[in-house]
Amino acid sequence: MENHSRSKNYYEYLAKYILEEFLPQDFCDLTISDRPDIKQSDKTGIEVTRTFIANQAYAEGIFEQIKNKQLGEISPVKISKLGRLGYRVLENKGVVAGICPREAFWVNIEPLKKAFSEKLRKLRDYQTDKTYLFIHAPMFDLYDDADIRDFAAWAAELQKDYSYQYSKVFVYQVTHLSICSLQEKQVTTMKLDQSKVHWCCEQAEAKA
């Protein structure tokens, strides 16, 4: 299946701008790199990953082609494709504003666990002394505080016997940013100013 999703760079830049904008006391002058994806210095870095719900990446790619357009201008083929993928169009005054799954789905933290375990295995190859993990959640406010606490406790337990460990995990859900301090087993959740989030998204779009 052809992949129409945004580039990996977009999500790396978005993570960079979110951290710099909302946690300036801890993050500044971040640079896009490799292994890990973002570096603050030679010894401090951030790995970036995403979680998905079914068919999300392909549906997002179609949305990128039709967003902010009048519904009447859009090919019925694209609307039909979204329908077959299990998504419907959200419109505001006849203009495409978003997409969402057609059916309710069971929320669980397995995608977060999978993302963490996969990135933990890769951590051994990095040269940084302190490494963070930034996870883009698949949609707005999918996980509540209890979900994030359960995930953080699981992640802390999983990595406790590893010689290489993530210091913190950031779970970004557009309206909130959860900060999981794994070594201290603490979770803090910040509500994000949406005008600042929009600015971060624009900057990431321009760079990617």
PDB file of C-alpha atoms in Angstrom:
ATOM      1  CA  MET A   1       0.000   0.000   0.000  1.00  0.00           C
ATOM      2  CA  GLU A   2       1.396   3.412  -0.909  1.00  0.00           C
ATOM      3  CA  ASN A   3       2.351   5.464   2.123  1.00  0.00           C
ATOM      4  CA  HIS A   4       1.023   9.032   2.020  1.00  0.00           C
ATOM      5  CA  SER A   5       1.857   9.837   5.648  1.00  0.00           C
ATOM      6  CA  ARG A   6       3.927  12.776   6.772  1.00  0.00           C
ATOM      7  CA  SER A   7       7.672  12.346   6.754  1.00  0.00           C
ATOM      8  CA  LYS A   8       9.549  11.017   9.754  1.00  0.00           C
ATOM      9  CA  ASN A   9      11.354  14.369   9.881  1.00  0.00           C
ATOM     10  CA  TYR A  10       8.077  16.178  10.561  1.00  0.00           C
ATOM     11  CA  TYR A  11       7.522  14.267  13.789  1.00  0.00           C
ATOM     12  CA  GLU A  12      11.130  14.721  14.860  1.00  0.00           C
ATOM     13  CA  TYR A  13      10.911  18.476  14.313  1.00  0.00           C
ATOM     14  CA  LEU A  14       7.529  18.612  16.055  1.00  0.00           C
ATOM     15  CA  ALA A  15       9.010  16.846  19.095  1.00  0.00           C
ATOM     16  CA  LYS A  16      11.916  19.315  19.068  1.00  0.00           C
ATOM     17  CA  TYR A  17       9.649  22.363  19.009  1.00  0.00           C
ATOM     18  CA  ILE A  18       7.219  20.970  21.605  1.00  0.00           C
ATOM     19  CA  LEU A  19      10.058  20.291  24.055  1.00  0.00           C
ATOM     20  CA  GLU A  20      11.739  23.650  23.467  1.00  0.00           C
ATOM     21  CA  GLU A  21       8.456  25.566  23.725  1.00  0.00           C
ATOM     22  CA  PHE A  22       6.944  23.871  26.760  1.00  0.00           C
ATOM     23  CA  LEU A  23      10.048  22.717  28.669  1.00  0.00           C
ATOM     24  CA  PRO A  24      12.583  25.475  27.917  1.00  0.00           C
ATOM     25  CA  GLN A  25      14.275  25.003  31.280  1.00  0.00           C
ATOM     26  CA  ASP A  26      15.346  21.512  30.193  1.00  0.00           C
ATOM     27  CA  PHE A  27      15.606  21.715  26.404  1.00  0.00           C
ATOM     28  CA  CYS A  28      17.122  24.332  24.112  1.00  0.00           C
ATOM     29  CA  ASP A  29      19.031  24.390  20.840  1.00  0.00           C
ATOM     30  CA  LEU A  30      17.983  20.835  19.981  1.00  0.00           C
ATOM     31  CA  THR A  31      19.317  19.518  16.682  1.00  0.00           C
ATOM     32  CA  ILE A  32      17.897  16.817  14.420  1.00  0.00           C
ATOM     33  CA  SER A  33      20.351  13.945  14.299  1.00  0.00           C
ATOM     34  CA  ASP A  34      20.431  10.167  14.062  1.00  0.00           C
ATOM     35  CA  ARG A  35      20.705   7.484  16.736  1.00  0.00           C
ATOM     36  CA  PRO A  36      19.089   9.168  18.578  1.00  0.00           C
ATOM     37  CA  ASP A  37      16.824  11.352  16.425  1.00  0.00           C
ATOM     38  CA  ILE A  38      17.434  14.592  18.348  1.00  0.00           C
ATOM     39  CA  LYS A  39      20.473  15.735  20.296  1.00  0.00           C
ATOM     40  CA  GLN A  40      20.993  18.473  22.840  1.00  0.00           C
ATOM     41  CA  SER A  41      24.663  17.598  23.202  1.00  0.00           C
ATOM     42  CA  ASP A  42      26.929  14.690  22.371  1.00  0.00           C
ATOM     43  CA  LYS A  43      25.834  13.023  25.603  1.00  0.00           C
ATOM     44  CA  THR A  44      22.107  13.881  25.723  1.00  0.00           C
ATOM     45  CA  GLY A  45      19.536  12.880  23.131  1.00  0.00           C
ATOM     46  CA  ILE A  46      15.891  12.146  22.380  1.00  0.00           C
ATOM     47  CA  GLU A  47      14.544   9.254  20.331  1.00  0.00           C
ATOM     48  CA  VAL A  48      11.196   9.913  18.586  1.00  0.00           C
ATOM     49  CA  THR A  49       8.521   7.398  17.648  1.00  0.00           C
ATOM     50  CA  ARG A  50       4.807   7.151  16.864  1.00  0.00           C
ATOM     51  CA  THR A  51       1.959   4.828  17.754  1.00  0.00           C
ATOM     52  CA  PHE A  52      -0.892   4.061  15.388  1.00  0.00           C
ATOM     53  CA  ILE A  53      -4.422   2.786  15.289  1.00  0.00           C
ATOM     54  CA  ALA A  54      -5.514   0.642  12.330  1.00  0.00           C
ATOM     55  CA  ASN A  55      -4.850   2.226   8.896  1.00  0.00           C
ATOM     56  CA  GLN A  56      -4.071   5.585  10.506  1.00  0.00           C
ATOM     57  CA  ALA A  57      -0.908   6.391   8.561  1.00  0.00           C
ATOM     58  CA  TYR A  58      -2.565   5.884   5.164  1.00  0.00           C
ATOM     59  CA  ALA A  59      -5.730   7.740   6.205  1.00  0.00           C
ATOM     60  CA  GLU A  60      -3.627  10.680   7.410  1.00  0.00           C
ATOM     61  CA  GLY A  61      -1.900  10.769   4.045  1.00  0.00           C
ATOM     62  CA  ILE A  62      -5.248  11.137   2.273  1.00  0.00           C
ATOM     63  CA  PHE A  63      -6.295  13.796   4.777  1.00  0.00           C
ATOM     64  CA  GLU A  64      -3.170  15.821   3.962  1.00  0.00           C
ATOM     65  CA  GLN A  65      -4.405  15.986   0.353  1.00  0.00           C
ATOM     66  CA  ILE A  66      -7.922  17.191   1.211  1.00  0.00           C
ATOM     67  CA  LYS A  67      -7.588  19.243   4.402  1.00  0.00           C
ATOM     68  CA  ASN A  68      -9.028  22.775   4.374  1.00  0.00           C
ATOM     69  CA  LYS A  69     -10.772  22.127   1.037  1.00  0.00           C
ATOM     70  CA  GLN A  70     -14.478  22.431   0.329  1.00  0.00           C
ATOM     71  CA  LEU A  71     -16.189  19.041   0.441  1.00  0.00           C
ATOM     72  CA  GLY A  72     -17.638  19.680  -3.024  1.00  0.00           C
ATOM     73  CA  GLU A  73     -14.129  20.024  -4.489  1.00  0.00           C
ATOM     74  CA  ILE A  74     -12.951  16.625  -3.276  1.00  0.00           C
ATOM     75  CA  SER A  75     -12.970  13.526  -5.444  1.00  0.00           C
ATOM     76  CA  PRO A  76     -15.522  10.960  -4.229  1.00  0.00           C
ATOM     77  CA  VAL A  77     -12.771   8.379  -4.731  1.00  0.00           C
ATOM     78  CA  LYS A  78     -10.788   9.849  -1.832  1.00  0.00           C
ATOM     79  CA  ILE A  79     -13.853   9.915   0.437  1.00  0.00           C
ATOM     80  CA  SER A  80     -14.555   6.316  -0.534  1.00  0.00           C
ATOM     81  CA  LYS A  81     -10.964   5.305   0.229  1.00  0.00           C
ATOM     82  CA  LEU A  82     -11.235   6.831   3.683  1.00  0.00           C
ATOM     83  CA  GLY A  83     -14.458   4.915   4.233  1.00  0.00           C
ATOM     84  CA  ARG A  84     -12.835   1.614   3.276  1.00  0.00           C
ATOM     85  CA  LEU A  85     -10.013   2.383   5.704  1.00  0.00           C
ATOM     86  CA  GLY A  86     -12.587   2.858   8.464  1.00  0.00           C
ATOM     87  CA  TYR A  87     -12.502   6.664   8.665  1.00  0.00           C
ATOM     88  CA  ARG A  88     -14.970   9.469   8.088  1.00  0.00           C
ATOM     89  CA  VAL A  89     -14.449  13.138   7.272  1.00  0.00           C
ATOM     90  CA  LEU A  90     -15.090  15.854   9.842  1.00  0.00           C
ATOM     91  CA  GLU A  91     -16.234  19.124   8.304  1.00  0.00           C
ATOM     92  CA  ASN A  92     -16.811  22.648   9.531  1.00  0.00           C
ATOM     93  CA  LYS A  93     -19.108  24.813   7.379  1.00  0.00           C
ATOM     94  CA  GLY A  94     -18.458  22.600   4.383  1.00  0.00           C
ATOM     95  CA  VAL A  95     -14.673  22.623   4.789  1.00  0.00           C
ATOM     96  CA  VAL A  96     -12.681  19.487   5.641  1.00  0.00           C
ATOM     97  CA  ALA A  97     -11.408  19.927   9.198  1.00  0.00           C
ATOM     98  CA  GLY A  98     -10.275  16.432  10.149  1.00  0.00           C
ATOM     99  CA  ILE A  99     -10.857  12.696  10.058  1.00  0.00           C
ATOM    100  CA  CYS A 100     -11.772  10.167  12.721  1.00  0.00           C
ATOM    101  CA  PRO A 101     -12.470   6.420  12.972  1.00  0.00           C
ATOM    102  CA  ARG A 102     -16.024   5.473  11.964  1.00  0.00           C
ATOM    103  CA  GLU A 103     -16.371   2.981  14.813  1.00  0.00           C
ATOM    104  CA  ALA A 104     -15.441   3.161  18.463  1.00  0.00           C
ATOM    105  CA  PHE A 105     -12.365   1.127  19.314  1.00  0.00           C
ATOM    106  CA  TRP A 106     -11.030  -0.342  22.511  1.00  0.00           C
ATOM    107  CA  VAL A 107      -8.383   1.897  24.025  1.00  0.00           C
ATOM    108  CA  ASN A 108      -5.389   0.099  25.493  1.00  0.00           C
ATOM    109  CA  ILE A 109      -1.758   0.882  26.159  1.00  0.00           C
ATOM    110  CA  GLU A 110      -0.330  -1.984  24.101  1.00  0.00           C
ATOM    111  CA  PRO A 111       0.797   0.402  21.301  1.00  0.00           C
ATOM    112  CA  LEU A 112       2.739   2.435  23.891  1.00  0.00           C
ATOM    113  CA  LYS A 113       4.303  -0.742  25.272  1.00  0.00           C
ATOM    114  CA  LYS A 114       5.271  -1.933  21.805  1.00  0.00           C
ATOM    115  CA  ALA A 115       6.836   1.426  20.918  1.00  0.00           C
ATOM    116  CA  PHE A 116       8.818   1.495  24.159  1.00  0.00           C
ATOM    117  CA  SER A 117      10.091  -2.085  23.969  1.00  0.00           C
ATOM    118  CA  GLU A 118      11.198  -1.643  20.343  1.00  0.00           C
ATOM    119  CA  LYS A 119      13.066   1.566  21.131  1.00  0.00           C
ATOM    120  CA  LEU A 120      14.595   0.084  24.297  1.00  0.00           C
ATOM    121  CA  ARG A 121      16.270  -2.631  22.233  1.00  0.00           C
ATOM    122  CA  LYS A 122      17.816   0.031  19.994  1.00  0.00           C
ATOM    123  CA  LEU A 123      19.119   2.101  22.892  1.00  0.00           C
ATOM    124  CA  ARG A 124      22.195  -0.100  23.330  1.00  0.00           C
ATOM    125  CA  ASP A 125      23.589   1.253  20.049  1.00  0.00           C
ATOM    126  CA  TYR A 126      23.460   4.918  21.080  1.00  0.00           C
ATOM    127  CA  GLN A 127      26.443   6.834  22.400  1.00  0.00           C
ATOM    128  CA  THR A 128      24.458   9.221  24.603  1.00  0.00           C
ATOM    129  CA  ASP A 129      24.716   9.000  28.397  1.00  0.00           C
ATOM    130  CA  LYS A 130      21.182  10.314  28.921  1.00  0.00           C
ATOM    131  CA  THR A 131      18.436   9.510  26.435  1.00  0.00           C
ATOM    132  CA  TYR A 132      14.747  10.383  26.440  1.00  0.00           C
ATOM    133  CA  LEU A 133      11.931   8.851  24.403  1.00  0.00           C
ATOM    134  CA  PHE A 134       9.240  11.047  22.817  1.00  0.00           C
ATOM    135  CA  ILE A 135       6.099   9.150  21.752  1.00  0.00           C
ATOM    136  CA  HIS A 136       3.476  10.721  19.492  1.00  0.00           C
ATOM    137  CA  ALA A 137       0.122   9.228  20.520  1.00  0.00           C
ATOM    138  CA  PRO A 138      -2.223   8.385  17.615  1.00  0.00           C
ATOM    139  CA  MET A 139      -4.956  10.939  18.337  1.00  0.00           C
ATOM    140  CA  PHE A 140      -6.205  13.623  20.723  1.00  0.00           C
ATOM    141  CA  ASP A 141      -6.562  12.610  24.384  1.00  0.00           C
ATOM    142  CA  LEU A 142      -6.611   8.881  23.705  1.00  0.00           C
ATOM    143  CA  TYR A 143      -5.033   7.995  27.045  1.00  0.00           C
ATOM    144  CA  ASP A 144      -6.121   9.276  30.452  1.00  0.00           C
ATOM    145  CA  ASP A 145      -3.876   9.761  33.491  1.00  0.00           C
ATOM    146  CA  ALA A 146      -4.460   6.216  34.735  1.00  0.00           C
ATOM    147  CA  ASP A 147      -3.406   4.790  31.360  1.00  0.00           C
ATOM    148  CA  ILE A 148      -0.183   6.804  31.393  1.00  0.00           C
ATOM    149  CA  ARG A 149       0.618   5.794  34.985  1.00  0.00           C
ATOM    150  CA  ASP A 150       0.091   2.124  34.104  1.00  0.00           C
ATOM    151  CA  PHE A 151       2.357   2.483  31.085  1.00  0.00           C
ATOM    152  CA  ALA A 152       5.074   4.286  33.071  1.00  0.00           C
ATOM    153  CA  ALA A 153       5.063   1.622  35.799  1.00  0.00           C
ATOM    154  CA  TRP A 154       5.312  -1.115  33.178  1.00  0.00           C
ATOM    155  CA  ALA A 155       8.154   0.644  31.325  1.00  0.00           C
ATOM    156  CA  ALA A 156      10.129   1.241  34.529  1.00  0.00           C
ATOM    157  CA  GLU A 157       9.803  -2.432  35.432  1.00  0.00           C
ATOM    158  CA  LEU A 158      10.781  -3.587  31.939  1.00  0.00           C
ATOM    159  CA  GLN A 159      14.016  -1.616  31.761  1.00  0.00           C
ATOM    160  CA  LYS A 160      15.177  -1.979  35.376  1.00  0.00           C
ATOM    161  CA  ASP A 161      17.581  -4.825  34.591  1.00  0.00           C
ATOM    162  CA  TYR A 162      19.014  -3.163  31.484  1.00  0.00           C
ATOM    163  CA  SER A 163      22.369  -1.408  31.667  1.00  0.00           C
ATOM    164  CA  TYR A 164      20.991   1.170  29.205  1.00  0.00           C
ATOM    165  CA  GLN A 165      17.778   2.955  30.190  1.00  0.00           C
ATOM    166  CA  TYR A 166      15.559   5.837  29.143  1.00  0.00           C
ATOM    167  CA  SER A 167      15.586   8.643  31.707  1.00  0.00           C
ATOM    168  CA  LYS A 168      12.127   9.892  30.791  1.00  0.00           C
ATOM    169  CA  VAL A 169       9.364   9.154  28.311  1.00  0.00           C
ATOM    170  CA  PHE A 170       7.225  11.971  26.890  1.00  0.00           C
ATOM    171  CA  VAL A 171       3.759  11.008  25.627  1.00  0.00           C
ATOM    172  CA  TYR A 172       2.384  13.769  23.397  1.00  0.00           C
ATOM    173  CA  GLN A 173      -1.388  13.876  22.811  1.00  0.00           C
ATOM    174  CA  VAL A 174      -1.744  17.346  21.209  1.00  0.00           C
ATOM    175  CA  THR A 175      -3.672  18.879  24.114  1.00  0.00           C
ATOM    176  CA  HIS A 176      -1.484  17.319  26.808  1.00  0.00           C
ATOM    177  CA  LEU A 177       2.111  16.235  27.316  1.00  0.00           C
ATOM    178  CA  SER A 178       2.757  13.514  29.887  1.00  0.00           C
ATOM    179  CA  ILE A 179       6.247  13.313  31.380  1.00  0.00           C
ATOM    180  CA  CYS A 180       7.087   9.852  32.702  1.00  0.00           C
ATOM    181  CA  SER A 181      10.162   9.937  34.955  1.00  0.00           C
ATOM    182  CA  LEU A 182      10.919   6.228  34.904  1.00  0.00           C
ATOM    183  CA  GLN A 183      13.756   6.151  37.401  1.00  0.00           C
ATOM    184  CA  GLU A 184      11.708   8.108  39.949  1.00  0.00           C
ATOM    185  CA  LYS A 185       8.468   6.342  38.893  1.00  0.00           C
ATOM    186  CA  GLN A 186       6.616   9.655  38.652  1.00  0.00           C
ATOM    187  CA  VAL A 187       4.222  11.012  36.026  1.00  0.00           C
ATOM    188  CA  THR A 188       3.417  14.681  35.414  1.00  0.00           C
ATOM    189  CA  THR A 189       0.916  15.835  32.801  1.00  0.00           C
ATOM    190  CA  MET A 190       0.938  19.335  31.305  1.00  0.00           C
ATOM    191  CA  LYS A 191      -1.998  20.962  29.535  1.00  0.00           C
ATOM    192  CA  LEU A 192      -0.669  22.577  26.364  1.00  0.00           C
ATOM    193  CA  ASP A 193      -1.597  26.004  25.032  1.00  0.00           C
ATOM    194  CA  GLN A 194      -3.095  25.193  21.630  1.00  0.00           C
ATOM    195  CA  SER A 195      -1.919  28.403  19.987  1.00  0.00           C
ATOM    196  CA  LYS A 196       1.646  27.395  20.876  1.00  0.00           C
ATOM    197  CA  VAL A 197       1.034  23.838  19.659  1.00  0.00           C
ATOM    198  CA  HIS A 198      -0.207  25.270  16.352  1.00  0.00           C
ATOM    199  CA  TRP A 199       2.980  27.338  16.076  1.00  0.00           C
ATOM    200  CA  CYS A 200       5.085  24.226  16.731  1.00  0.00           C
ATOM    201  CA  CYS A 201       3.203  22.342  14.006  1.00  0.00           C
ATOM    202  CA  GLU A 202       3.752  25.166  11.526  1.00  0.00           C
ATOM    203  CA  GLN A 203       7.478  25.246  12.287  1.00  0.00           C
ATOM    204  CA  ALA A 204       7.732  21.478  11.858  1.00  0.00           C
ATOM    205  CA  GLU A 205       5.845  21.632   8.539  1.00  0.00           C
ATOM    206  CA  ALA A 206       8.246  24.282   7.282  1.00  0.00           C
ATOM    207  CA  LYS A 207      11.331  22.262   8.243  1.00  0.00           C
ATOM    208  CA  ALA A 208      10.253  18.770   7.204  1.00  0.00           C
TER     209      ALA A 208
END
